[in-house]
Short mmCIF file of C-alpha atoms in Angstrom, two decimals:
data_model
loop_
_atom_site.label_atom_id
_atom_site.label_comp_id
_atom_site.label_asym_id
_atom_site.label_seq_id
_atom_site.Cartn_x
_atom_site.Cartn_y
_atom_site.Cartn_z
CA MET A 1 -22.35 5.91 8.86
CA THR A 2 -23.45 2.34 7.96
CA THR A 3 -24.45 0.05 10.99
CA LEU A 4 -22.40 -3.20 10.88
CA THR A 5 -24.04 -6.32 12.32
CA PRO A 6 -22.81 -7.91 15.79
CA ALA A 7 -19.65 -9.49 15.32
CA PRO A 8 -18.99 -13.46 15.48
CA PRO A 9 -16.99 -14.87 18.54
CA ARG A 10 -13.84 -13.46 19.36
CA THR A 11 -11.91 -16.17 18.02
CA THR A 12 -13.08 -15.84 14.58
CA ALA A 13 -12.56 -12.34 14.54
CA ARG A 14 -8.85 -12.98 15.54
CA SER A 15 -8.44 -15.84 12.96
CA ALA A 16 -9.77 -13.41 10.11
CA ALA A 17 -7.78 -10.59 11.42
CA VAL A 18 -4.39 -12.75 11.51
CA GLY A 19 -5.40 -14.31 8.23
CA SER A 20 -5.96 -10.98 6.51
CA ALA A 21 -2.42 -9.71 7.86
CA ILE A 22 -0.39 -12.69 6.75
CA GLY A 23 -1.87 -12.66 3.02
CA THR A 24 -1.63 -8.86 2.87
CA THR A 25 2.00 -9.25 3.92
CA ILE A 26 3.04 -11.46 1.36
CA GLU A 27 0.88 -9.20 -1.30
CA TRP A 28 3.15 -6.09 -0.06
CA TYR A 29 6.18 -7.95 0.15
CA ASP A 30 5.74 -8.58 -3.67
CA PHE A 31 4.70 -4.89 -4.37
CA TYR A 32 7.46 -3.33 -2.41
CA LEU A 33 10.27 -5.70 -3.69
CA TYR A 34 9.48 -4.43 -7.15
CA ALA A 35 9.38 -0.75 -5.57
CA THR A 36 13.10 -1.32 -3.97
CA ALA A 37 14.29 -2.71 -7.12
CA THR A 38 13.13 0.11 -9.13
CA ALA A 39 15.00 2.58 -6.92
CA LEU A 40 18.40 0.54 -6.77
CA VAL A 41 18.53 -2.01 -9.39
CA PHE A 42 16.34 -1.77 -12.56
CA LYS A 43 17.90 1.46 -13.99
CA PRO A 44 21.04 -0.35 -15.42
CA LEU A 45 19.56 -3.63 -16.23
CA PHE A 46 16.42 -2.42 -18.15
CA PHE A 47 17.24 0.91 -19.22
CA PRO A 48 20.95 1.22 -19.65
CA THR A 49 20.83 3.22 -22.89
CA ILE A 50 19.59 6.48 -21.46
CA SER A 51 20.78 9.27 -19.47
CA PRO A 52 20.90 8.69 -15.72
CA THR A 53 18.08 11.20 -15.36
CA ALA A 54 15.92 9.76 -18.15
CA GLY A 55 16.66 6.40 -16.82
CA THR A 56 15.29 7.56 -13.29
CA LEU A 57 12.16 8.91 -14.91
CA ALA A 58 11.86 5.66 -16.95
CA THR A 59 11.85 3.39 -13.91
CA PHE A 60 9.65 5.19 -11.99
CA ALA A 61 7.22 5.46 -14.80
CA THR A 62 7.37 1.53 -14.84
CA TYR A 63 6.72 1.83 -11.02
CA ALA A 64 3.51 4.00 -11.54
CA ALA A 65 2.23 1.65 -14.38
CA GLY A 66 1.39 -0.76 -11.28
CA PHE A 67 -0.49 2.05 -9.47
CA GLY A 68 -2.49 2.87 -12.82
CA ALA A 69 -3.77 -0.72 -12.82
CA ARG A 70 -4.86 -0.46 -9.31
CA PRO A 71 -8.38 0.92 -9.72
CA ILE A 72 -8.93 -1.69 -12.49
CA GLY A 73 -8.31 -4.25 -10.14
CA ALA A 74 -10.74 -2.62 -7.66
CA ILE A 75 -13.53 -2.43 -9.81
CA ILE A 76 -13.22 -6.07 -11.17
CA ALA A 77 -12.68 -7.41 -7.23
CA GLY A 78 -15.17 -4.99 -5.96
CA HIS A 79 -17.98 -5.97 -8.39
CA LEU A 80 -17.09 -10.11 -7.48
CA GLY A 81 -16.45 -9.22 -3.75
CA ASP A 82 -19.68 -7.67 -3.57
CA ARG A 83 -21.58 -10.46 -5.55
CA VAL A 84 -19.43 -13.67 -4.85
CA GLY A 85 -17.55 -12.87 -1.65
CA ARG A 86 -14.48 -11.46 -0.07
CA LYS A 87 -12.63 -14.73 0.49
CA THR A 88 -12.76 -15.69 -3.16
CA MET A 89 -11.09 -12.60 -4.21
CA LEU A 90 -8.35 -12.61 -1.59
CA VAL A 91 -7.45 -16.13 -2.81
CA GLY A 92 -7.39 -15.04 -6.59
CA ALA A 93 -5.36 -11.70 -5.83
CA LEU A 94 -2.53 -13.29 -3.93
CA LEU A 95 -2.11 -15.80 -6.71
CA LEU A 96 -1.93 -13.43 -9.42
CA MET A 97 0.44 -11.64 -7.36
CA GLY A 98 2.77 -14.41 -6.57
CA LEU A 99 2.85 -15.51 -10.21
CA ALA A 100 3.69 -12.18 -11.47
CA THR A 101 6.40 -11.39 -9.14
CA THR A 102 8.04 -14.95 -9.64
CA ALA A 103 7.86 -14.11 -13.50
CA ILE A 104 9.90 -10.69 -12.74
CA GLY A 105 12.72 -13.01 -11.25
CA ALA A 106 12.96 -14.87 -14.59
CA LEU A 107 13.13 -11.69 -16.68
CA PRO A 108 15.72 -11.74 -19.18
CA THR A 109 17.51 -7.99 -19.04
CA PHE A 110 17.96 -5.37 -21.77
CA ALA A 111 21.37 -6.93 -22.54
CA GLN A 112 19.81 -10.25 -23.44
CA VAL A 113 16.44 -9.38 -25.32
CA GLY A 114 16.58 -5.54 -25.88
CA VAL A 115 13.53 -3.49 -25.56
CA LEU A 116 11.50 -6.43 -25.08
CA ALA A 117 12.73 -6.82 -21.30
CA PRO A 118 11.39 -3.51 -20.21
CA ALA A 119 8.13 -4.14 -22.26
CA LEU A 120 7.81 -7.41 -20.01
CA LEU A 121 8.69 -5.67 -16.95
CA VAL A 122 5.72 -3.23 -17.56
CA VAL A 123 3.28 -6.00 -18.11
CA LEU A 124 4.23 -7.91 -15.18
CA ARG A 125 3.98 -4.61 -13.03
CA VAL A 126 0.45 -4.18 -14.44
CA LEU A 127 -0.50 -7.63 -13.39
CA GLN A 128 0.97 -6.76 -9.97
CA GLY A 129 -1.24 -3.58 -9.89
CA LEU A 130 -4.36 -5.69 -10.83
CA ALA A 131 -3.64 -8.03 -7.83
CA VAL A 132 -3.05 -5.22 -5.20
CA GLY A 133 -6.21 -3.46 -6.42
CA ALA A 134 -8.34 -6.57 -5.68
CA GLU A 135 -6.40 -7.27 -2.32
CA TRP A 136 -6.88 -4.70 0.22
CA GLY A 137 -10.47 -4.13 0.06
CA GLY A 138 -11.29 -7.68 0.29
CA ALA A 139 -8.51 -8.00 3.42
CA ALA A 140 -9.48 -4.85 5.19
CA LEU A 141 -13.33 -5.74 5.01
CA LEU A 142 -12.70 -9.54 6.24
CA SER A 143 -10.97 -8.12 9.36
CA VAL A 144 -13.52 -5.23 9.92
CA GLU A 145 -16.71 -7.24 9.30
CA HIS A 146 -15.53 -10.05 11.68
CA ALA A 147 -14.53 -7.43 14.49
CA PRO A 148 -16.11 -6.79 17.84
CA ALA A 149 -18.15 -3.65 17.89
CA GLY A 150 -15.98 -0.90 19.32
CA ARG A 151 -12.78 -2.57 17.87
CA ARG A 152 -13.08 -2.20 14.29
CA GLY A 153 -10.17 0.25 14.21
CA LEU A 154 -7.72 -2.21 15.87
CA PHE A 155 -8.87 -5.24 14.17
CA GLY A 156 -8.70 -3.65 10.81
CA SER A 157 -5.20 -2.39 11.34
CA PHE A 158 -4.06 -5.81 10.86
CA THR A 159 -4.60 -5.45 7.36
CA GLN A 160 -2.62 -2.19 7.51
CA VAL A 161 0.02 -3.85 9.34
CA GLY A 162 0.82 -6.21 6.19
CA SER A 163 2.19 -2.97 4.42
CA PRO A 164 4.83 -2.46 7.22
CA ALA A 165 5.53 -6.20 7.44
CA GLY A 166 5.84 -6.43 3.67
CA MET A 167 8.04 -3.64 3.36
CA LEU A 168 10.27 -5.08 6.28
CA LEU A 169 10.35 -8.50 4.74
CA ALA A 170 11.00 -7.22 1.05
CA THR A 171 13.67 -4.52 2.22
CA GLY A 172 15.21 -7.08 4.82
CA ILE A 173 15.63 -9.95 2.20
CA TYR A 174 16.69 -7.33 -0.56
CA ALA A 175 19.66 -5.75 1.72
CA GLY A 176 20.38 -9.39 3.03
CA VAL A 177 21.00 -10.77 -0.40
CA ARG A 178 22.65 -7.60 -1.45
CA ALA A 179 25.11 -7.95 1.26
CA PHE A 180 25.67 -11.40 1.07
CA ALA A 181 26.19 -11.65 -2.87
CA GLY A 182 28.16 -8.24 -3.24
CA ASP A 183 27.32 -5.39 -5.64
CA ASP A 184 28.67 -7.09 -8.80
CA VAL A 185 26.88 -10.71 -8.26
CA PHE A 186 23.94 -8.83 -6.96
CA VAL A 187 23.34 -6.78 -10.04
CA SER A 188 24.29 -9.72 -12.32
CA TRP A 189 21.66 -12.13 -10.88
CA ALA A 190 21.43 -12.26 -7.18
CA TRP A 191 18.63 -9.56 -7.32
CA ARG A 192 16.41 -12.27 -8.68
CA LEU A 193 16.46 -14.29 -5.62
CA PRO A 194 13.94 -12.15 -3.52
CA PHE A 195 11.66 -12.12 -6.37
CA LEU A 196 11.60 -15.99 -6.98
CA LEU A 197 11.14 -16.51 -3.15
CA SER A 198 7.63 -15.12 -3.77
CA PHE A 199 6.58 -18.52 -4.99
CA VAL A 200 7.00 -20.27 -1.74
CA LEU A 201 5.67 -17.27 0.45
CA VAL A 202 2.49 -17.10 -1.70
CA ALA A 203 1.81 -21.09 -1.17
CA ILE A 204 1.98 -20.28 2.41
CA GLY A 205 -0.40 -17.33 2.03
CA LEU A 206 -2.70 -19.65 -0.08
CA VAL A 207 -2.98 -22.36 2.73
CA VAL A 208 -3.85 -19.51 5.44
CA ARG A 209 -6.49 -18.01 3.24
CA LEU A 210 -8.40 -20.87 1.99
CA ARG A 211 -9.03 -21.62 5.66
CA LEU A 212 -11.22 -18.22 6.08
CA GLU A 213 -14.61 -17.48 5.70
CA ASP A 214 -16.66 -14.45 4.84
CA ALA A 215 -18.36 -12.57 7.54
CA PRO A 216 -21.87 -13.38 8.71
CA GLU A 217 -23.42 -9.99 7.66
CA PHE A 218 -22.30 -10.87 4.03
CA ARG A 219 -23.41 -14.26 4.26
CA GLU A 220 -26.77 -13.22 5.21
CA LEU A 221 -26.99 -10.53 2.57
CA LYS A 222 -26.12 -13.39 0.27
CA GLN A 223 -28.88 -16.05 1.42
CA ARG A 224 -31.58 -13.31 1.38
CA ASP A 225 -30.55 -12.72 -2.35
CA ASP A 226 -29.99 -8.73 -1.48
CA LEU A 227 -26.86 -8.54 -3.30
CA ALA A 228 -26.19 -5.57 -5.46
CA ARG A 229 -26.59 -6.38 -9.25
CA LEU A 230 -23.67 -3.93 -10.34
CA PRO A 231 -22.16 -2.66 -7.18
CA VAL A 232 -19.80 -0.14 -8.83
CA LEU A 233 -22.59 1.59 -10.47
CA GLU A 234 -24.65 1.50 -7.32
CA VAL A 235 -22.21 3.10 -5.00
CA LEU A 236 -21.54 5.83 -7.61
CA ARG A 237 -25.15 6.63 -7.72
CA THR A 238 -25.92 6.33 -3.79
CA GLN A 239 -22.73 7.10 -2.20
CA PRO A 240 -20.87 9.45 -4.57
CA LYS A 241 -19.80 11.42 -1.74
CA ASN A 242 -17.95 9.05 0.36
CA VAL A 243 -16.17 7.63 -2.70
CA LEU A 244 -14.80 10.98 -3.27
CA LEU A 245 -14.07 11.44 0.18
CA THR A 246 -12.08 8.38 0.44
CA THR A 247 -10.30 9.06 -2.67
CA GLY A 248 -9.23 12.39 -0.82
CA LEU A 249 -8.04 10.80 2.07
CA ARG A 250 -5.72 8.78 0.31
CA LEU A 251 -3.54 11.55 -1.44
CA SER A 252 -1.23 12.66 1.02
CA GLN A 253 -1.16 9.60 3.26
CA ILE A 254 0.12 7.31 0.47
CA ALA A 255 2.13 9.94 -1.26
CA LEU A 256 4.04 10.76 2.06
CA TYR A 257 4.83 6.78 2.46
CA VAL A 258 5.80 6.48 -1.20
CA LEU A 259 8.19 9.66 -1.02
CA LEU A 260 9.54 8.56 2.43
CA THR A 261 10.22 4.97 1.60
CA THR A 262 10.59 4.48 -2.34
CA TYR A 263 11.90 7.96 -3.88
CA SER A 264 14.15 8.37 -0.77
CA LEU A 265 16.33 5.67 -1.75
CA THR A 266 17.19 7.25 -5.14
CA TYR A 267 17.48 10.71 -3.49
CA LEU A 268 19.81 9.19 -0.76
CA GLN A 269 22.00 7.91 -3.16
CA GLY A 270 22.85 10.98 -4.72
CA THR A 271 23.56 12.72 -1.25
CA PHE A 272 25.12 9.81 0.51
CA GLY A 273 26.64 7.59 -2.39
CA LYS A 274 25.53 4.92 -4.39
CA HIS A 275 26.43 2.02 -2.05
CA ASN A 276 25.26 3.71 0.98
CA GLN A 277 22.61 1.88 2.72
CA VAL A 278 20.97 4.45 5.14
CA GLY A 279 17.87 4.77 3.09
CA LEU A 280 17.30 0.62 3.54
CA VAL A 281 18.08 0.88 7.08
CA ALA A 282 15.92 3.64 7.65
CA VAL A 283 13.12 1.98 5.81
CA MET A 284 13.72 -1.01 7.75
CA VAL A 285 13.54 0.73 10.90
CA ALA A 286 10.16 2.42 10.07
CA SER A 287 8.86 -0.75 8.88
CA ALA A 288 9.81 -2.68 12.23
CA LEU A 289 8.28 0.28 14.20
CA GLY A 290 5.33 0.29 11.73
CA LEU A 291 4.03 -2.95 13.31
CA ILE A 292 3.56 -1.52 16.55
CA SER A 293 2.66 2.27 15.58
CA THR A 294 -0.07 1.04 12.99
CA PRO A 295 -2.33 -0.93 15.62
CA LEU A 296 -1.50 1.73 18.05
CA TRP A 297 -3.06 4.94 16.21
CA ALA A 298 -6.06 2.38 15.10
CA HIS A 299 -6.60 1.78 18.70
CA LEU A 300 -6.62 5.43 19.60
CA SER A 301 -8.85 5.94 16.92
CA ASP A 302 -11.57 3.43 18.50
CA ARG A 303 -11.59 5.45 21.68
CA TYR A 304 -11.23 8.98 20.43
CA GLY A 305 -12.58 8.95 16.62
CA ARG A 306 -10.99 8.53 13.32
CA ARG A 307 -10.73 12.08 12.10
CA PRO A 308 -8.67 13.73 14.94
CA PHE A 309 -5.65 11.26 13.97
CA TYR A 310 -6.25 11.72 10.38
CA LEU A 311 -6.24 15.65 10.59
CA PHE A 312 -2.91 15.45 12.69
CA GLY A 313 -1.26 13.33 10.03
CA ALA A 314 -2.47 15.56 6.98
CA ALA A 315 -1.41 18.79 8.54
CA ALA A 316 2.09 17.38 9.76
CA GLY A 317 3.01 15.50 6.62
CA VAL A 318 4.41 18.73 4.91
CA LEU A 319 6.56 19.31 7.85
CA ALA A 320 7.82 15.71 7.79
CA LEU A 321 8.85 15.79 4.34
CA ALA A 322 10.64 19.00 4.63
CA LEU A 323 12.54 17.48 7.65
CA PHE A 324 13.61 14.62 5.56
CA PHE A 325 15.19 16.67 2.75
CA LEU A 326 17.04 18.90 5.54
CA ALA A 327 18.24 15.34 7.06
CA ALA A 328 19.28 14.08 3.80
CA HIS A 329 21.64 17.39 3.20
CA SER A 330 22.88 17.32 6.70
CA GLY A 331 25.25 14.38 6.19
CA SER A 332 24.04 12.68 9.42
CA GLU A 333 22.94 9.35 8.98
CA LEU A 334 21.12 9.31 12.26
CA LEU A 335 19.24 12.44 11.25
CA VAL A 336 17.93 10.81 8.09
CA VAL A 337 16.58 7.80 10.06
CA LEU A 338 14.93 9.88 12.78
CA ALA A 339 13.39 11.69 9.86
CA ILE A 340 11.81 8.78 8.05
CA VAL A 341 10.54 7.24 11.37
CA PHE A 342 9.00 10.36 12.53
CA GLY A 343 7.41 10.72 8.87
CA VAL A 344 6.19 7.17 8.51
CA ASN A 345 5.36 6.03 12.05
CA VAL A 346 4.19 9.18 13.89
CA VAL A 347 2.67 11.19 10.71
CA HIS A 348 1.74 8.26 8.27
CA ASP A 349 0.60 5.94 10.54
CA ALA A 350 -1.67 8.45 12.31
CA MET A 351 -3.51 8.36 9.04
CA TYR A 352 -3.06 4.67 7.81
CA GLY A 353 -3.94 2.96 11.30
CA PRO A 354 -7.64 3.76 11.15
CA GLN A 355 -7.91 3.74 7.51
CA ALA A 356 -9.32 0.37 7.30
CA ALA A 357 -12.11 0.83 9.60
CA TRP A 358 -13.01 4.32 8.46
CA PHE A 359 -13.22 3.32 4.73
CA GLY A 360 -15.25 0.10 5.70
CA GLU A 361 -17.81 1.83 7.73
CA LEU A 362 -18.53 4.70 5.32
CA PHE A 363 -20.30 2.10 3.00
CA SER A 364 -23.31 0.02 3.12
CA THR A 365 -22.37 -4.02 3.13
CA ARG A 366 -24.10 -4.25 -0.25
CA VAL A 367 -21.30 -2.03 -1.88
CA ARG A 368 -18.74 -1.98 0.66
CA TYR A 369 -16.18 -3.82 -1.33
CA SER A 370 -16.65 -1.82 -4.21
CA GLY A 371 -16.88 1.80 -2.40
CA ALA A 372 -13.96 1.15 -0.18
CA SER A 373 -11.66 -0.36 -2.99
CA LEU A 374 -12.34 2.23 -5.45
CA GLY A 375 -11.75 5.35 -3.02
CA TYR A 376 -8.54 3.48 -1.76
CA GLN A 377 -7.15 2.79 -5.19
CA VAL A 378 -8.02 5.82 -7.28
CA GLY A 379 -6.38 7.89 -4.51
CA ALA A 380 -3.40 5.70 -4.75
CA VAL A 381 -3.11 6.09 -8.35
CA LEU A 382 -3.61 9.96 -8.18
CA SER A 383 -0.92 10.40 -5.52
CA GLY A 384 1.22 7.52 -4.57
CA GLY A 385 1.66 6.02 -8.22
CA PHE A 386 3.00 9.37 -9.66
CA ALA A 387 4.77 10.66 -6.58
CA PRO A 388 8.28 9.53 -7.29
CA LEU A 389 7.87 10.16 -10.95
CA ILE A 390 6.79 14.04 -10.01
CA ALA A 391 9.38 14.03 -7.50
CA ALA A 392 12.05 13.20 -9.94
CA ALA A 393 10.88 15.73 -12.53
CA LEU A 394 10.57 18.47 -9.79
CA LEU A 395 13.85 18.06 -8.47
CA ALA A 396 15.40 18.11 -12.14
CA SER A 397 13.16 21.51 -12.76
CA GLY A 398 14.02 23.31 -9.61
CA GLY A 399 14.88 21.59 -6.18
CA THR A 400 13.29 19.98 -3.36
CA TRP A 401 11.23 22.97 -2.64
CA LEU A 402 9.15 22.30 -5.24
CA ILE A 403 8.30 18.47 -4.03
CA VAL A 404 7.49 20.03 -0.72
CA VAL A 405 4.99 22.45 -2.38
CA TYR A 406 3.51 19.77 -4.63
CA PHE A 407 3.00 17.80 -1.37
CA GLY A 408 1.49 20.52 0.42
CA VAL A 409 -1.61 20.65 -2.32
CA LEU A 410 -2.04 17.06 -1.62
CA ALA A 411 -2.13 17.46 2.04
CA VAL A 412 -4.53 20.52 1.94
CA LEU A 413 -6.88 17.87 -0.06
CA THR A 414 -6.69 15.21 2.73
CA PHE A 415 -7.22 17.57 5.37
CA ALA A 416 -10.29 18.67 3.84
CA SER A 417 -11.39 15.51 3.12
CA ALA A 418 -11.13 14.28 6.73
CA PHE A 419 -12.75 17.47 7.88
CA TYR A 420 -15.78 16.62 6.00
CA ALA A 421 -16.12 12.77 6.15
CA GLU A 422 -18.48 11.54 8.75
CA GLU A 423 -16.99 10.44 11.97
CA THR A 424 -18.08 6.54 12.15
CA ALA A 425 -16.05 5.32 15.52
CA LYS A 426 -18.74 4.87 18.32
#
């Protein structure tokens, strides 16, 4: 475990945590807005000439492209973040995300420009992926490195809260615009409004982030001229085990979240009807509860350790996914909501809450941005990015049991990673 230097005054720690949460919320709003539109809108607008099954696969393939770009963003941001500073990269990541998301809202559709439309959609999705790849490591470390000793899990969770907050904001605005405009108007042009709103949100986020400072331990490292020359290569040479373990810790965590909050929207359209809103409602409820459950699990990890809750989440994930499919075929909207809440807030958040602190504590200050970001984003690509695409293909091949088996493999790998990773909570 890496020993972090004493934290600055509590007010500084709080402002860093709140600043990270606000900026990360806006980043995830942009990223999840695309995910929601992928499940519900993009197929008829950008892939109208292919079969329904092929259209679903194509739209989730563009979704996966954003995940594929995340490790590249992590490598670039890790290098600069470990050499220039965490704050600089956070400002750049937020600006890139906002510009890409706003541009999606102005894209022409297939009916207007043909195959150029999905091509541009993929390019902008890749830019979103680069931004998210750069974002998480800096935001998490800004919170963790400023945190008081013994409370790094809780303060680190402010970055994690940005995910459910961004999802709540994205699904809430999306559902609100859709309900107000009506299905026909929404598909025609109103779907663009939530994307164009990103420009305003990013401006707010930039004002907040420009006021933040890097933590004292990083500034001291910079003053001593003790920065890593090539931090990505150094962390792969000196701490390859922790890069591998953090990658494994991400596998079932991100896959479970993506399957329950993104793939579920498409799947539930097939069981409850195209215009049924139960999926969006369930995701909004789980996102709202995540504002409480995420820091709660993180706080518990400060007291009892990171590993026990991660082991629970990895083991219970298979049950949570199986319960979702059972609820989806029960005909009960209430059971669907309860299944998604259980899977997200009880199972997923047990892993996600302590994650920022655990990942940050596993690496030394010289290479912390690179190491934490690399493990986090490579794990996201290997599971989360392809989970909806693989699930759609497996469903077409044999049914939901294949999806559960696929996820079970990821759960075993995450459980093993949590078992072998060093316990860092003190």
